[in-house]
Coordinates of N, CA and C in Angstrom, one line a residue:
Q28 N 10.2 -7.1 -8.7 CA 9.5 -5.9 -8.6 C 9.0 -5.6 -7.2
P29 N 9.1 -4.4 -6.7 CA 8.6 -4.0 -5.4 C 7.1 -4.1 -5.4
W30 N 6.5 -4.5 -4.2 CA 5.1 -4.5 -4.0 C 4.8 -4.3 -2.6
F31 N 3.5 -4.0 -2.3 CA 3.0 -3.8 -1.0 C 1.6 -4.2 -0.9
E32 N 1.1 -4.5 0.3 CA -0.3 -5.0 0.5 C -1.0 -4.1 1.4
L33 N -2.3 -3.9 1.2 CA -3.2 -3.3 2.1 C -3.9 -4.5 2.8
V34 N -4.1 -4.4 4.1 CA -4.6 -5.5 4.9 C -5.9 -5.0 5.6
N35 N -6.9 -5.9 5.6 CA -8.1 -5.7 6.4 C -8.2 -6.7 7.5
V36 N -8.0 -6.3 8.7 CA -8.0 -7.3 9.8 C -9.4 -7.3 10.4
G37 N -10.4 -6.6 9.8 CA -11.7 -6.5 10.3 C -12.6 -7.6 9.8
L38 N -13.8 -7.7 10.3 CA -14.7 -8.8 9.9 C -15.7 -8.3 8.8
K39 N -15.6 -7.1 8.3 CA -16.4 -6.6 7.3 C -15.6 -6.1 6.1
A40 N -16.1 -6.2 4.9 CA -15.4 -5.7 3.8 C -15.3 -4.1 3.9
V41 N -14.2 -3.6 3.3 CA -14.0 -2.2 3.3 C -13.9 -1.7 1.8
D42 N -14.7 -0.7 1.5 CA -14.7 -0.1 0.2 C -13.5 0.9 0.1
I43 N -12.5 0.6 -0.6 CA -11.3 1.5 -0.7 C -11.3 2.2 -2.1
G44 N -12.3 1.9 -2.9 CA -12.4 2.6 -4.2 C -12.4 4.1 -4.1
G45 N -11.6 4.8 -4.9 CA -11.6 6.3 -4.8 C -10.5 6.8 -3.8
M46 N -10.0 5.9 -3.0 CA -8.9 6.4 -2.1 C -7.6 6.5 -2.9
Y47 N -6.6 7.0 -2.3 CA -5.3 7.3 -3.0 C -4.2 6.6 -2.3
L48 N -3.2 6.2 -3.1 CA -1.9 5.7 -2.6 C -0.8 6.6 -3.2
S49 N 0.2 6.8 -2.3 CA 1.3 7.6 -2.8 C 2.6 7.2 -2.0
D50 N 3.7 7.6 -2.6 CA 5.0 7.5 -2.0 C 5.5 8.8 -1.5
S51 N 4.6 9.8 -1.5 CA 5.0 11.2 -1.1 C 3.9 12.0 -0.5
L52 N 4.2 12.6 0.7 CA 3.2 13.5 1.3 C 2.9 14.7 0.4
A53 N 3.9 15.1 -0.4 CA 3.7 16.3 -1.3 C 2.8 16.0 -2.5
A54 N 2.5 14.7 -2.8 CA 1.7 14.3 -3.9 C 0.7 13.2 -3.4
P55 N -0.2 13.6 -2.6 CA -1.1 12.6 -2.0 C -2.1 11.9 -2.9
T56 N -2.3 12.5 -4.1 CA -3.3 11.9 -5.1 C -2.5 11.2 -6.2
R57 N -1.3 10.8 -6.0 CA -0.5 10.2 -7.0 C -1.2 9.0 -7.7
F58 N -1.9 8.1 -7.0 CA -2.5 7.0 -7.6 C -3.9 6.8 -7.0
Q59 N -4.9 6.8 -7.8 CA -6.3 6.6 -7.2 C -6.7 5.1 -7.4
I60 N -7.1 4.5 -6.3 CA -7.6 3.1 -6.3 C -8.9 3.1 -7.1
P61 N -9.0 2.2 -8.1 CA -10.2 2.2 -8.9 C -11.5 2.1 -8.1
S62 N -12.6 2.8 -8.6 CA -13.9 2.7 -8.0 C -14.4 1.3 -7.9
G63 N -15.0 1.0 -6.9 CA -15.6 -0.4 -6.7 C -14.6 -1.4 -6.1
T64 N -13.3 -1.0 -5.8 CA -12.4 -1.9 -5.2 C -12.8 -2.1 -3.7
Q65 N -12.9 -3.4 -3.4 CA -13.2 -3.8 -2.1 C -12.1 -4.6 -1.4
L66 N -11.8 -4.4 -0.2 CA -10.9 -5.1 0.6 C -11.7 -6.1 1.5
A67 N -11.7 -7.3 1.1 CA -12.5 -8.3 1.8 C -12.1 -8.5 3.3
P68 N -13.0 -9.0 4.1 CA -12.6 -9.2 5.5 C -11.5 -10.2 5.7
L69 N -10.6 -9.9 6.6 CA -9.5 -10.8 7.0 C -8.7 -11.1 5.7
S70 N -8.4 -10.1 4.9 CA -7.6 -10.4 3.7 C -6.7 -9.3 3.3
T71 N -5.9 -9.5 2.3 CA -4.9 -8.5 1.8 C -5.2 -8.3 0.3
L72 N -4.7 -7.1 -0.1 CA -4.8 -6.7 -1.5 C -3.4 -6.2 -1.9
L73 N -2.8 -6.9 -2.9 CA -1.5 -6.6 -3.3 C -1.5 -5.5 -4.4
F74 N -0.5 -4.6 -4.3 CA -0.3 -3.6 -5.3 C 1.2 -3.6 -5.7
W75 N 1.4 -3.6 -7.0 CA 2.8 -3.6 -7.6 C 3.2 -2.1 -7.7
A76 N 4.4 -1.8 -7.1 CA 5.0 -0.5 -7.2 C 6.0 -0.5 -8.3
D77 N 5.5 -0.6 -9.5 CA 6.4 -0.8 -10.7 C 6.3 0.4 -11.7
N78 N 5.5 1.4 -11.4 CA 5.3 2.5 -12.3 C 4.8 2.1 -13.6
Q79 N 3.9 1.1 -13.6 CA 3.4 0.5 -14.9 C 1.9 0.4 -14.8
P80 N 1.2 1.5 -14.6 CA -0.3 1.3 -14.4 C -1.0 0.7 -15.6
A81 N -0.4 0.8 -16.7 CA -1.1 0.1 -17.9 C -1.1 -1.4 -17.8
Q82 N -0.4 -2.0 -16.8 CA -0.4 -3.4 -16.6 C -1.6 -3.9 -15.8
G83 N -2.4 -3.0 -15.2 CA -3.6 -3.3 -14.5 C -3.9 -2.4 -13.3
S84 N -5.0 -2.6 -12.8 CA -5.5 -1.7 -11.7 C -4.8 -1.8 -10.4
Q85 N -3.9 -2.8 -10.2 CA -3.2 -2.9 -9.0 C -1.7 -2.6 -9.3
H86 N -1.4 -2.0 -10.4 CA 0.0 -1.5 -10.7 C 0.0 0.0 -10.5
V87 N 0.6 0.5 -9.5 CA 0.6 1.9 -9.2 C 1.6 2.7 -10.0
N88 N 1.5 4.0 -10.1 CA 2.3 4.8 -11.0 C 3.5 5.4 -10.3
F89 N 4.1 4.6 -9.3 CA 5.3 5.0 -8.7 C 6.1 3.8 -8.3
T90 N 7.3 3.9 -7.9 CA 8.2 2.8 -7.5 C 8.6 3.1 -6.0
L91 N 9.1 2.0 -5.4 CA 9.6 2.1 -4.0 C 11.1 1.7 -4.0
P92 N 11.9 2.7 -3.7 CA 13.3 2.4 -3.7 C 13.7 1.4 -2.6
G93 N 14.7 0.6 -2.9 CA 15.2 -0.4 -1.9 C 15.9 0.3 -0.7
S94 N 16.3 1.5 -0.9 CA 17.1 2.3 0.1 C 16.2 2.8 1.2
G95 N 14.9 2.7 1.1 CA 14.0 3.2 2.1 C 13.0 4.2 1.5
G96 N 11.9 4.3 2.2 CA 10.8 5.2 1.7 C 9.6 5.0 2.5
S97 N 8.5 5.5 2.0 CA 7.2 5.4 2.6 C 6.1 5.2 1.6
V98 N 5.0 4.6 2.1 CA 3.8 4.4 1.3 C 2.6 5.0 2.2
Y99 N 1.8 5.8 1.5 CA 0.7 6.5 2.2 C -0.6 6.1 1.6
L100 N -1.6 6.0 2.5 CA -3.0 5.8 2.0 C -3.8 7.0 2.5
F101 N -4.4 7.7 1.5 CA -5.2 8.9 1.7 C -6.7 8.6 1.4
D102 N -7.6 9.3 2.1 CA -9.0 9.1 1.9 C -9.4 9.8 0.6
R103 N -10.6 9.6 0.2 CA -11.2 10.1 -1.1 C -11.0 11.6 -1.3
D104 N -10.9 12.4 -0.2 CA -10.7 13.8 -0.3 C -9.3 14.2 -0.8
G105 N -8.4 13.2 -0.8 CA -7.1 13.5 -1.3 C -6.2 14.2 -0.3
T106 N -6.7 14.5 0.9 CA -5.9 15.2 1.9 C -5.8 14.5 3.2
T107 N -6.8 13.7 3.6 CA -6.8 13.0 4.9 C -6.0 11.8 4.8
Q108 N -4.9 11.7 5.6 CA -4.1 10.5 5.7 C -4.8 9.5 6.5
V109 N -5.0 8.3 5.9 CA -5.6 7.2 6.6 C -4.6 6.3 7.3
D110 N -3.5 6.0 6.6 CA -2.4 5.2 7.2 C -1.1 5.4 6.4
N111 N 0.0 5.0 7.0 CA 1.2 5.0 6.3 C 2.2 4.0 6.9
V112 N 3.2 3.7 6.1 CA 4.3 2.9 6.7 C 5.6 3.5 6.1
T113 N 6.7 3.5 6.9 CA 8.0 3.9 6.4 C 8.9 2.7 6.6
Y114 N 9.7 2.4 5.6 CA 10.6 1.3 5.7 C 12.0 1.8 5.5
S115 N 12.9 1.0 6.0 CA 14.4 1.3 5.8 C 14.9 0.4 4.7
N116 N 16.2 0.5 4.5 CA 16.9 -0.2 3.5 C 16.6 -1.7 3.4
L117 N 16.1 -2.2 2.3 CA 15.7 -3.6 2.1 C 16.5 -4.1 0.9
T118 N 16.8 -5.4 1.0 CA 17.5 -6.1 -0.1 C 16.6 -7.0 -0.7
A119 N 17.0 -7.6 -1.8 CA 16.2 -8.6 -2.6 C 15.7 -9.7 -1.6
D120 N 14.5 -10.1 -1.9 CA 13.8 -11.2 -1.1 C 13.6 -10.9 0.4
V121 N 13.6 -9.6 0.7 CA 13.3 -9.2 2.1 C 12.1 -8.3 2.1
A122 N 11.2 -8.6 3.0 CA 9.9 -7.8 3.2 C 9.9 -7.1 4.5
W123 N 9.2 -6.0 4.5 CA 9.0 -5.2 5.7 C 7.5 -5.4 6.1
A124 N 7.3 -6.1 7.2 CA 6.0 -6.6 7.6 C 5.7 -6.6 9.1
R125 N 4.5 -6.6 9.4 CA 4.1 -6.7 10.8 C 4.0 -8.2 11.2
F126 N 4.7 -8.6 12.3 CA 4.7 -9.9 12.7 C 4.5 -10.0 14.2
P127 N 3.7 -10.8 14.8 CA 2.9 -11.8 14.1 C 1.5 -11.3 13.7
D128 N 0.9 -12.0 12.8 CA -0.5 -11.8 12.5 C -0.9 -10.4 12.1
Q129 N 0.0 -9.7 11.3 CA -0.3 -8.4 10.8 C -0.6 -7.4 11.8
A130 N -0.3 -7.6 13.1 CA -0.6 -6.7 14.1 C 0.6 -6.4 15.0
G131 N 1.6 -7.1 14.9 CA 2.8 -6.9 15.8 C 3.7 -5.8 15.3
A132 N 4.9 -5.8 15.7 CA 5.9 -4.7 15.4 C 6.3 -4.9 13.9
W133 N 6.6 -3.8 13.3 CA 7.2 -3.8 11.9 C 8.6 -4.4 12.0
Q134 N 9.0 -5.3 11.0 CA 10.3 -5.8 11.0 C 10.6 -6.4 9.6
A135 N 11.9 -6.5 9.4 CA 12.4 -7.1 8.1 C 12.2 -8.6 8.2
M136 N 11.7 -9.2 7.2 CA 11.4 -10.6 7.1 C 11.9 -11.3 5.9

């Protein structure tokens, strides 16, 4: 199953509850992160892109094609883009990540 992570490289927790995740600029409010969700300092939070939100609060209601696509993070207003990543064709057991230390260049790993 495809998945992605949000990363907090800061030293303070970040309240991401009420923000939105999407695979489309045309649908910025596709998935709302549940209220009260915190991203701890120097940590990651995994989301499953399996279009099975009934499985839990970290299962978004969209999928990510292996042929390439984008993931967007929007602020609580549903219009302000906070961050995004676009990835190219990926195969099984290959991740698109920043290396080293979540701060370098994006690359297939």
